[in-house]
Amino acid sequence: MSWLPFSPDLLALVFAALFLGGVVKGTVGVGLPLVGVSLLGSFLNPKLAVVLVTLPVVVANIWQCVRSGVAVEALRRFWPLVLPFVFFTWAGAQLLASMRTDLLLGVLGLIVVCFSLLTLAQPNIRLKPRYESVAGPGVGILAGLLNGVSTVNGPPLIMYLVALGLRKENFVGSYGLIALAGSMPLVFSYIGVGLMGTTEFGASALALVPVLIGVFVGEQLRKQIDADLFRKVLLIVLIVLGLNLIRRALG
């Protein structure tokens, strides 16, 4: 399997990491790049880990956006966030192309650990809708840079949407729409800066298989397990993964 961008003996680990990312996405509606990149970055070049999850992120966000039924309403409300999010996704991709591997590992690790600790603390932050016109573009800039560098846009977007107090259906649909708007440019940006060639594109397309299987399994799990317990266990695991990425960056 010389066409793979990684050694064949890692295939099972790659499949497992992508499958688990899909399970989390199907169970809680978010977290595919956060979990997938964290796991893959533990044994692959972090730039390759980011590229591998790109196409699965696009397809998963299309699925989530279409199923929500609130895409048009979300676009009307959040376009001031979406526009800078898309532009700074492109800017972040330019940074990724020239970023040192150890620096990227450290950035990924810090994102994962800080977001997981903050989510575990469950701060009761509320943002009044009248401040959206100011806060939205700022969140879009930060999320876009993180998205382009790592495909991990969840931390600022999730905290922002939670602070607005959106109902469950609107939260899932709005996040899906915003994430979709940022994931589409990723493919073209990574191709443009030379991170995604034919080999990487093919591997990312094949990554759809374990991810979509995982999403289906996660959707079934969501009906049977305690969502709060699952979330806490997941966040603790992510903290350990994030600390390991930081260790690799410093080592």
PDB file of C-alpha atoms in Angstrom:
ATOM      1  CA  MET A   1       0.000   0.000   0.000  1.00  0.00           C
ATOM      2  CA  SER A   2       2.635   2.491  -1.104  1.00  0.00           C
ATOM      3  CA  TRP A   3      -0.119   4.951  -2.060  1.00  0.00           C
ATOM      4  CA  LEU A   4      -0.852   5.636   1.619  1.00  0.00           C
ATOM      5  CA  PRO A   5       0.702   8.807   3.100  1.00  0.00           C
ATOM      6  CA  PHE A   6       1.661   6.776   6.205  1.00  0.00           C
ATOM      7  CA  SER A   7       3.130   3.311   6.814  1.00  0.00           C
ATOM      8  CA  PRO A   8       0.675   0.388   6.397  1.00  0.00           C
ATOM      9  CA  ASP A   9       1.297  -0.822   9.962  1.00  0.00           C
ATOM     10  CA  LEU A  10      -0.455   2.337  11.213  1.00  0.00           C
ATOM     11  CA  LEU A  11      -3.617   1.650   9.214  1.00  0.00           C
ATOM     12  CA  ALA A  12      -5.511   0.058  12.113  1.00  0.00           C
ATOM     13  CA  LEU A  13      -4.626   2.944  14.433  1.00  0.00           C
ATOM     14  CA  VAL A  14      -5.710   5.502  11.840  1.00  0.00           C
ATOM     15  CA  PHE A  15      -9.000   3.661  11.284  1.00  0.00           C
ATOM     16  CA  ALA A  16      -9.636   3.482  15.047  1.00  0.00           C
ATOM     17  CA  ALA A  17      -8.896   7.184  15.581  1.00  0.00           C
ATOM     18  CA  LEU A  18     -11.220   8.252  12.763  1.00  0.00           C
ATOM     19  CA  PHE A  19     -13.924   5.835  13.931  1.00  0.00           C
ATOM     20  CA  LEU A  20     -13.797   7.253  17.468  1.00  0.00           C
ATOM     21  CA  GLY A  21     -13.985  10.793  16.105  1.00  0.00           C
ATOM     22  CA  GLY A  22     -17.114   9.780  14.178  1.00  0.00           C
ATOM     23  CA  VAL A  23     -18.631   8.164  17.287  1.00  0.00           C
ATOM     24  CA  VAL A  24     -18.204  11.392  19.246  1.00  0.00           C
ATOM     25  CA  LYS A  25     -19.689  13.440  16.395  1.00  0.00           C
ATOM     26  CA  GLY A  26     -22.700  11.138  16.183  1.00  0.00           C
ATOM     27  CA  THR A  27     -23.204  11.086  19.940  1.00  0.00           C
ATOM     28  CA  VAL A  28     -22.864  14.760  20.908  1.00  0.00           C
ATOM     29  CA  GLY A  29     -23.029  16.568  17.530  1.00  0.00           C
ATOM     30  CA  VAL A  30     -19.532  18.082  17.717  1.00  0.00           C
ATOM     31  CA  GLY A  31     -15.943  17.001  18.238  1.00  0.00           C
ATOM     32  CA  LEU A  32     -14.872  15.123  15.091  1.00  0.00           C
ATOM     33  CA  PRO A  33     -11.746  17.232  14.393  1.00  0.00           C
ATOM     34  CA  LEU A  34     -11.063  17.769  18.099  1.00  0.00           C
ATOM     35  CA  VAL A  35     -10.968  14.031  18.817  1.00  0.00           C
ATOM     36  CA  GLY A  36      -9.694  12.873  15.424  1.00  0.00           C
ATOM     37  CA  VAL A  37      -6.765  15.286  15.187  1.00  0.00           C
ATOM     38  CA  SER A  38      -5.845  14.745  18.860  1.00  0.00           C
ATOM     39  CA  LEU A  39      -5.671  10.967  18.390  1.00  0.00           C
ATOM     40  CA  LEU A  40      -4.008  11.003  14.971  1.00  0.00           C
ATOM     41  CA  GLY A  41      -1.502  13.616  16.112  1.00  0.00           C
ATOM     42  CA  SER A  42      -0.267  11.159  18.723  1.00  0.00           C
ATOM     43  CA  PHE A  43       1.354   8.939  16.081  1.00  0.00           C
ATOM     44  CA  LEU A  44       1.242  10.822  12.748  1.00  0.00           C
ATOM     45  CA  ASN A  45       2.806  14.026  11.520  1.00  0.00           C
ATOM     46  CA  PRO A  46       0.334  16.654  12.823  1.00  0.00           C
ATOM     47  CA  LYS A  47      -0.023  18.303   9.412  1.00  0.00           C
ATOM     48  CA  LEU A  48      -1.011  14.957   7.911  1.00  0.00           C
ATOM     49  CA  ALA A  49      -3.453  14.411  10.797  1.00  0.00           C
ATOM     50  CA  VAL A  50      -5.135  17.731  10.004  1.00  0.00           C
ATOM     51  CA  VAL A  51      -5.380  16.965   6.281  1.00  0.00           C
ATOM     52  CA  LEU A  52      -6.782  13.449   6.824  1.00  0.00           C
ATOM     53  CA  VAL A  53      -9.865  14.689   8.687  1.00  0.00           C
ATOM     54  CA  THR A  54     -10.646  17.459   6.184  1.00  0.00           C
ATOM     55  CA  LEU A  55     -13.055  15.645   3.831  1.00  0.00           C
ATOM     56  CA  PRO A  56     -14.803  13.760   6.672  1.00  0.00           C
ATOM     57  CA  VAL A  57     -15.388  17.096   8.419  1.00  0.00           C
ATOM     58  CA  VAL A  58     -16.962  18.545   5.261  1.00  0.00           C
ATOM     59  CA  VAL A  59     -19.295  15.575   4.746  1.00  0.00           C
ATOM     60  CA  ALA A  60     -20.238  15.316   8.441  1.00  0.00           C
ATOM     61  CA  ASN A  61     -21.107  19.025   8.552  1.00  0.00           C
ATOM     62  CA  ILE A  62     -23.239  18.748   5.395  1.00  0.00           C
ATOM     63  CA  TRP A  63     -25.110  15.836   6.997  1.00  0.00           C
ATOM     64  CA  GLN A  64     -25.635  17.738  10.246  1.00  0.00           C
ATOM     65  CA  CYS A  65     -26.669  20.935   8.479  1.00  0.00           C
ATOM     66  CA  VAL A  66     -29.204  19.248   6.194  1.00  0.00           C
ATOM     67  CA  ARG A  67     -30.757  17.201   9.003  1.00  0.00           C
ATOM     68  CA  SER A  68     -31.199  20.228  11.282  1.00  0.00           C
ATOM     69  CA  GLY A  69     -33.679  22.107   9.058  1.00  0.00           C
ATOM     70  CA  VAL A  70     -32.580  25.512  10.417  1.00  0.00           C
ATOM     71  CA  ALA A  71     -29.773  26.326   7.967  1.00  0.00           C
ATOM     72  CA  VAL A  72     -31.483  29.323   6.324  1.00  0.00           C
ATOM     73  CA  GLU A  73     -32.465  30.835   9.664  1.00  0.00           C
ATOM     74  CA  ALA A  74     -28.941  30.284  11.030  1.00  0.00           C
ATOM     75  CA  LEU A  75     -27.330  31.925   7.991  1.00  0.00           C
ATOM     76  CA  ARG A  76     -29.514  35.021   8.384  1.00  0.00           C
ATOM     77  CA  ARG A  77     -28.500  35.350  12.019  1.00  0.00           C
ATOM     78  CA  PHE A  78     -24.830  34.388  11.886  1.00  0.00           C
ATOM     79  CA  TRP A  79     -23.558  35.725   8.548  1.00  0.00           C
ATOM     80  CA  PRO A  80     -21.473  38.444  10.329  1.00  0.00           C
ATOM     81  CA  LEU A  81     -19.588  35.575  11.989  1.00  0.00           C
ATOM     82  CA  VAL A  82     -19.474  33.329   8.907  1.00  0.00           C
ATOM     83  CA  LEU A  83     -17.780  35.840   6.582  1.00  0.00           C
ATOM     84  CA  PRO A  84     -14.646  36.448   8.704  1.00  0.00           C
ATOM     85  CA  PHE A  85     -14.667  32.768   9.636  1.00  0.00           C
ATOM     86  CA  VAL A  86     -14.317  31.778   5.973  1.00  0.00           C
ATOM     87  CA  PHE A  87     -11.627  34.376   5.194  1.00  0.00           C
ATOM     88  CA  PHE A  88      -9.490  33.619   8.256  1.00  0.00           C
ATOM     89  CA  THR A  89      -9.790  29.885   7.561  1.00  0.00           C
ATOM     90  CA  TRP A  90      -7.847  30.608   4.378  1.00  0.00           C
ATOM     91  CA  ALA A  91      -5.353  32.721   6.369  1.00  0.00           C
ATOM     92  CA  GLY A  92      -4.921  29.930   8.909  1.00  0.00           C
ATOM     93  CA  ALA A  93      -4.179  27.442   6.131  1.00  0.00           C
ATOM     94  CA  GLN A  94      -1.341  29.688   4.961  1.00  0.00           C
ATOM     95  CA  LEU A  95       0.077  29.626   8.501  1.00  0.00           C
ATOM     96  CA  LEU A  96      -0.166  25.838   8.688  1.00  0.00           C
ATOM     97  CA  ALA A  97       1.895  25.407   5.521  1.00  0.00           C
ATOM     98  CA  SER A  98       4.864  27.214   7.085  1.00  0.00           C
ATOM     99  CA  MET A  99       4.380  26.251  10.751  1.00  0.00           C
ATOM    100  CA  ARG A 100       7.003  24.132  12.505  1.00  0.00           C
ATOM    101  CA  THR A 101       5.825  20.681  13.588  1.00  0.00           C
ATOM    102  CA  ASP A 102       6.673  21.211  17.271  1.00  0.00           C
ATOM    103  CA  LEU A 103       4.803  24.520  17.323  1.00  0.00           C
ATOM    104  CA  LEU A 104       1.751  22.941  15.700  1.00  0.00           C
ATOM    105  CA  LEU A 105       1.785  20.107  18.258  1.00  0.00           C
ATOM    106  CA  GLY A 106       1.934  22.638  21.073  1.00  0.00           C
ATOM    107  CA  VAL A 107      -0.913  24.735  19.642  1.00  0.00           C
ATOM    108  CA  LEU A 108      -3.114  21.663  19.175  1.00  0.00           C
ATOM    109  CA  GLY A 109      -2.363  20.462  22.694  1.00  0.00           C
ATOM    110  CA  LEU A 110      -3.152  23.829  24.277  1.00  0.00           C
ATOM    111  CA  ILE A 111      -6.426  24.135  22.351  1.00  0.00           C
ATOM    112  CA  VAL A 112      -7.558  20.680  23.445  1.00  0.00           C
ATOM    113  CA  VAL A 113      -6.548  21.057  27.115  1.00  0.00           C
ATOM    114  CA  CYS A 114      -7.899  24.596  27.595  1.00  0.00           C
ATOM    115  CA  PHE A 115     -11.222  23.829  25.914  1.00  0.00           C
ATOM    116  CA  SER A 116     -11.680  20.582  27.851  1.00  0.00           C
ATOM    117  CA  LEU A 117     -10.896  22.188  31.223  1.00  0.00           C
ATOM    118  CA  LEU A 118     -13.193  25.124  30.522  1.00  0.00           C
ATOM    119  CA  THR A 119     -16.023  22.828  29.441  1.00  0.00           C
ATOM    120  CA  LEU A 120     -15.599  20.667  32.553  1.00  0.00           C
ATOM    121  CA  ALA A 121     -15.855  23.807  34.703  1.00  0.00           C
ATOM    122  CA  GLN A 122     -19.190  24.634  32.986  1.00  0.00           C
ATOM    123  CA  PRO A 123     -19.073  28.423  33.394  1.00  0.00           C
ATOM    124  CA  ASN A 124     -22.510  30.011  33.204  1.00  0.00           C
ATOM    125  CA  ILE A 125     -21.705  32.626  30.569  1.00  0.00           C
ATOM    126  CA  ARG A 126     -24.559  34.403  28.793  1.00  0.00           C
ATOM    127  CA  LEU A 127     -24.296  36.869  25.920  1.00  0.00           C
ATOM    128  CA  LYS A 128     -27.240  39.072  25.081  1.00  0.00           C
ATOM    129  CA  PRO A 129     -28.287  38.954  21.388  1.00  0.00           C
ATOM    130  CA  ARG A 130     -27.730  42.707  20.981  1.00  0.00           C
ATOM    131  CA  TYR A 131     -23.977  42.146  21.387  1.00  0.00           C
ATOM    132  CA  GLU A 132     -23.810  39.591  18.560  1.00  0.00           C
ATOM    133  CA  SER A 133     -22.889  42.220  15.954  1.00  0.00           C
ATOM    134  CA  VAL A 134     -19.676  42.946  17.882  1.00  0.00           C
ATOM    135  CA  ALA A 135     -18.827  39.543  19.344  1.00  0.00           C
ATOM    136  CA  GLY A 136     -19.739  37.460  16.271  1.00  0.00           C
ATOM    137  CA  PRO A 137     -17.030  38.758  13.900  1.00  0.00           C
ATOM    138  CA  GLY A 138     -14.387  38.445  16.623  1.00  0.00           C
ATOM    139  CA  VAL A 139     -15.345  34.850  17.258  1.00  0.00           C
ATOM    140  CA  GLY A 140     -15.315  34.254  13.485  1.00  0.00           C
ATOM    141  CA  ILE A 141     -11.727  35.543  13.206  1.00  0.00           C
ATOM    142  CA  LEU A 142     -10.441  33.373  16.067  1.00  0.00           C
ATOM    143  CA  ALA A 143     -12.358  30.283  14.961  1.00  0.00           C
ATOM    144  CA  GLY A 144     -11.202  30.766  11.352  1.00  0.00           C
ATOM    145  CA  LEU A 145      -7.517  30.895  12.312  1.00  0.00           C
ATOM    146  CA  LEU A 146      -7.882  27.767  14.463  1.00  0.00           C
ATOM    147  CA  ASN A 147      -9.863  26.088  11.691  1.00  0.00           C
ATOM    148  CA  GLY A 148      -7.241  26.743   9.032  1.00  0.00           C
ATOM    149  CA  VAL A 149      -4.336  25.706  11.248  1.00  0.00           C
ATOM    150  CA  SER A 150      -5.892  22.600  12.786  1.00  0.00           C
ATOM    151  CA  THR A 151      -9.511  22.023  11.507  1.00  0.00           C
ATOM    152  CA  VAL A 152     -10.429  22.408  15.219  1.00  0.00           C
ATOM    153  CA  ASN A 153     -12.913  25.286  15.242  1.00  0.00           C
ATOM    154  CA  GLY A 154     -15.161  23.951  17.998  1.00  0.00           C
ATOM    155  CA  PRO A 155     -13.861  25.695  21.145  1.00  0.00           C
ATOM    156  CA  PRO A 156     -14.720  29.329  20.294  1.00  0.00           C
ATOM    157  CA  LEU A 157     -17.824  28.446  18.246  1.00  0.00           C
ATOM    158  CA  ILE A 158     -19.307  26.122  20.863  1.00  0.00           C
ATOM    159  CA  MET A 159     -18.688  28.547  23.732  1.00  0.00           C
ATOM    160  CA  TYR A 160     -20.196  31.402  21.714  1.00  0.00           C
ATOM    161  CA  LEU A 161     -23.353  29.489  20.755  1.00  0.00           C
ATOM    162  CA  VAL A 162     -23.773  28.191  24.311  1.00  0.00           C
ATOM    163  CA  ALA A 163     -23.420  31.754  25.634  1.00  0.00           C
ATOM    164  CA  LEU A 164     -26.306  32.790  23.367  1.00  0.00           C
ATOM    165  CA  GLY A 165     -28.505  30.194  25.064  1.00  0.00           C
ATOM    166  CA  LEU A 166     -29.656  28.467  21.863  1.00  0.00           C
ATOM    167  CA  ARG A 167     -32.080  25.579  22.165  1.00  0.00           C
ATOM    168  CA  LYS A 168     -30.693  22.123  21.350  1.00  0.00           C
ATOM    169  CA  GLU A 169     -32.070  21.962  17.788  1.00  0.00           C
ATOM    170  CA  ASN A 170     -30.936  25.487  16.938  1.00  0.00           C
ATOM    171  CA  PHE A 171     -27.536  24.885  18.518  1.00  0.00           C
ATOM    172  CA  VAL A 172     -26.864  21.729  16.476  1.00  0.00           C
ATOM    173  CA  GLY A 173     -28.154  23.277  13.244  1.00  0.00           C
ATOM    174  CA  SER A 174     -26.348  26.599  13.701  1.00  0.00           C
ATOM    175  CA  TYR A 175     -23.058  24.924  14.546  1.00  0.00           C
ATOM    176  CA  GLY A 176     -23.443  22.632  11.536  1.00  0.00           C
ATOM    177  CA  LEU A 177     -24.054  25.578   9.195  1.00  0.00           C
ATOM    178  CA  ILE A 178     -21.137  27.640  10.526  1.00  0.00           C
ATOM    179  CA  ALA A 179     -18.771  24.667  10.564  1.00  0.00           C
ATOM    180  CA  LEU A 180     -19.795  23.762   7.014  1.00  0.00           C
ATOM    181  CA  ALA A 181     -19.040  27.298   5.834  1.00  0.00           C
ATOM    182  CA  GLY A 182     -15.548  26.957   7.275  1.00  0.00           C
ATOM    183  CA  SER A 183     -14.872  23.381   6.210  1.00  0.00           C
ATOM    184  CA  MET A 184     -15.526  23.873   2.492  1.00  0.00           C
ATOM    185  CA  PRO A 185     -12.649  26.384   2.021  1.00  0.00           C
ATOM    186  CA  LEU A 186     -10.315  24.060   3.908  1.00  0.00           C
ATOM    187  CA  VAL A 187     -10.087  21.604   1.026  1.00  0.00           C
ATOM    188  CA  PHE A 188      -9.241  24.296  -1.541  1.00  0.00           C
ATOM    189  CA  SER A 189      -6.862  26.083   0.847  1.00  0.00           C
ATOM    190  CA  TYR A 190      -4.915  22.910   1.668  1.00  0.00           C
ATOM    191  CA  ILE A 191      -4.705  22.027  -2.029  1.00  0.00           C
ATOM    192  CA  GLY A 192      -3.582  25.571  -2.826  1.00  0.00           C
ATOM    193  CA  VAL A 193      -0.740  25.613  -0.277  1.00  0.00           C
ATOM    194  CA  GLY A 194       0.416  22.118  -1.252  1.00  0.00           C
ATOM    195  CA  LEU A 195      -0.651  20.239   1.890  1.00  0.00           C
ATOM    196  CA  MET A 196      -3.235  18.103   0.084  1.00  0.00           C
ATOM    197  CA  GLY A 197      -1.926  16.394  -3.021  1.00  0.00           C
ATOM    198  CA  THR A 198      -3.481  13.449  -4.834  1.00  0.00           C
ATOM    199  CA  THR A 199      -2.288  10.943  -2.239  1.00  0.00           C
ATOM    200  CA  GLU A 200      -3.550  12.962   0.734  1.00  0.00           C
ATOM    201  CA  PHE A 201      -6.864  13.700  -0.991  1.00  0.00           C
ATOM    202  CA  GLY A 202      -7.423  10.003  -1.653  1.00  0.00           C
ATOM    203  CA  ALA A 203      -6.546   9.082   1.930  1.00  0.00           C
ATOM    204  CA  SER A 204      -8.902  11.759   3.269  1.00  0.00           C
ATOM    205  CA  ALA A 205     -11.675  10.422   1.015  1.00  0.00           C
ATOM    206  CA  LEU A 206     -11.075   6.887   2.338  1.00  0.00           C
ATOM    207  CA  ALA A 207     -11.219   8.313   5.867  1.00  0.00           C
ATOM    208  CA  LEU A 208     -14.922   8.891   5.238  1.00  0.00           C
ATOM    209  CA  VAL A 209     -15.546   5.162   5.729  1.00  0.00           C
ATOM    210  CA  PRO A 210     -14.526   4.827   9.415  1.00  0.00           C
ATOM    211  CA  VAL A 211     -15.880   8.290  10.244  1.00  0.00           C
ATOM    212  CA  LEU A 212     -19.346   7.644   8.806  1.00  0.00           C
ATOM    213  CA  ILE A 213     -19.491   4.231  10.471  1.00  0.00           C
ATOM    214  CA  GLY A 214     -18.593   5.972  13.714  1.00  0.00           C
ATOM    215  CA  VAL A 215     -21.259   8.654  13.212  1.00  0.00           C
ATOM    216  CA  PHE A 216     -23.904   5.958  12.735  1.00  0.00           C
ATOM    217  CA  VAL A 217     -22.751   4.110  15.876  1.00  0.00           C
ATOM    218  CA  GLY A 218     -22.686   7.387  17.808  1.00  0.00           C
ATOM    219  CA  GLU A 219     -26.258   8.216  16.804  1.00  0.00           C
ATOM    220  CA  GLN A 220     -27.366   4.855  18.215  1.00  0.00           C
ATOM    221  CA  LEU A 221     -25.338   5.355  21.409  1.00  0.00           C
ATOM    222  CA  ARG A 222     -26.910   8.762  21.961  1.00  0.00           C
ATOM    223  CA  LYS A 223     -30.251   7.032  22.545  1.00  0.00           C
ATOM    224  CA  GLN A 224     -28.869   4.614  25.147  1.00  0.00           C
ATOM    225  CA  ILE A 225     -26.135   6.196  27.280  1.00  0.00           C
ATOM    226  CA  ASP A 226     -26.028   9.039  29.784  1.00  0.00           C
ATOM    227  CA  ALA A 227     -24.871  11.982  27.677  1.00  0.00           C
ATOM    228  CA  ASP A 228     -23.444  13.948  30.631  1.00  0.00           C
ATOM    229  CA  LEU A 229     -21.278  11.033  31.824  1.00  0.00           C
ATOM    230  CA  PHE A 230     -20.053  10.396  28.281  1.00  0.00           C
ATOM    231  CA  ARG A 231     -19.142  14.082  27.915  1.00  0.00           C
ATOM    232  CA  LYS A 232     -17.141  14.114  31.161  1.00  0.00           C
ATOM    233  CA  VAL A 233     -15.223  10.936  30.324  1.00  0.00           C
ATOM    234  CA  LEU A 234     -14.496  12.252  26.834  1.00  0.00           C
ATOM    235  CA  LEU A 235     -13.171  15.569  28.183  1.00  0.00           C
ATOM    236  CA  ILE A 236     -10.858  13.811  30.643  1.00  0.00           C
ATOM    237  CA  VAL A 237      -9.494  11.625  27.825  1.00  0.00           C
ATOM    238  CA  LEU A 238      -8.986  14.734  25.670  1.00  0.00           C
ATOM    239  CA  ILE A 239      -7.021  16.426  28.453  1.00  0.00           C
ATOM    240  CA  VAL A 240      -4.654  13.441  28.575  1.00  0.00           C
ATOM    241  CA  LEU A 241      -4.299  13.503  24.767  1.00  0.00           C
ATOM    242  CA  GLY A 242      -3.706  17.245  24.778  1.00  0.00           C
ATOM    243  CA  LEU A 243      -1.019  16.966  27.438  1.00  0.00           C
ATOM    244  CA  ASN A 244       0.671  14.261  25.363  1.00  0.00           C
ATOM    245  CA  LEU A 245       0.709  16.572  22.322  1.00  0.00           C
ATOM    246  CA  ILE A 246       2.304  19.297  24.462  1.00  0.00           C
ATOM    247  CA  ARG A 247       4.873  16.764  25.735  1.00  0.00           C
ATOM    248  CA  ARG A 248       5.780  15.892  22.141  1.00  0.00           C
ATOM    249  CA  ALA A 249       6.119  19.589  21.294  1.00  0.00           C
ATOM    250  CA  LEU A 250       8.506  20.182  24.196  1.00  0.00           C
ATOM    251  CA  GLY A 251      10.430  16.947  23.641  1.00  0.00           C
TER     252      GLY A 251
END
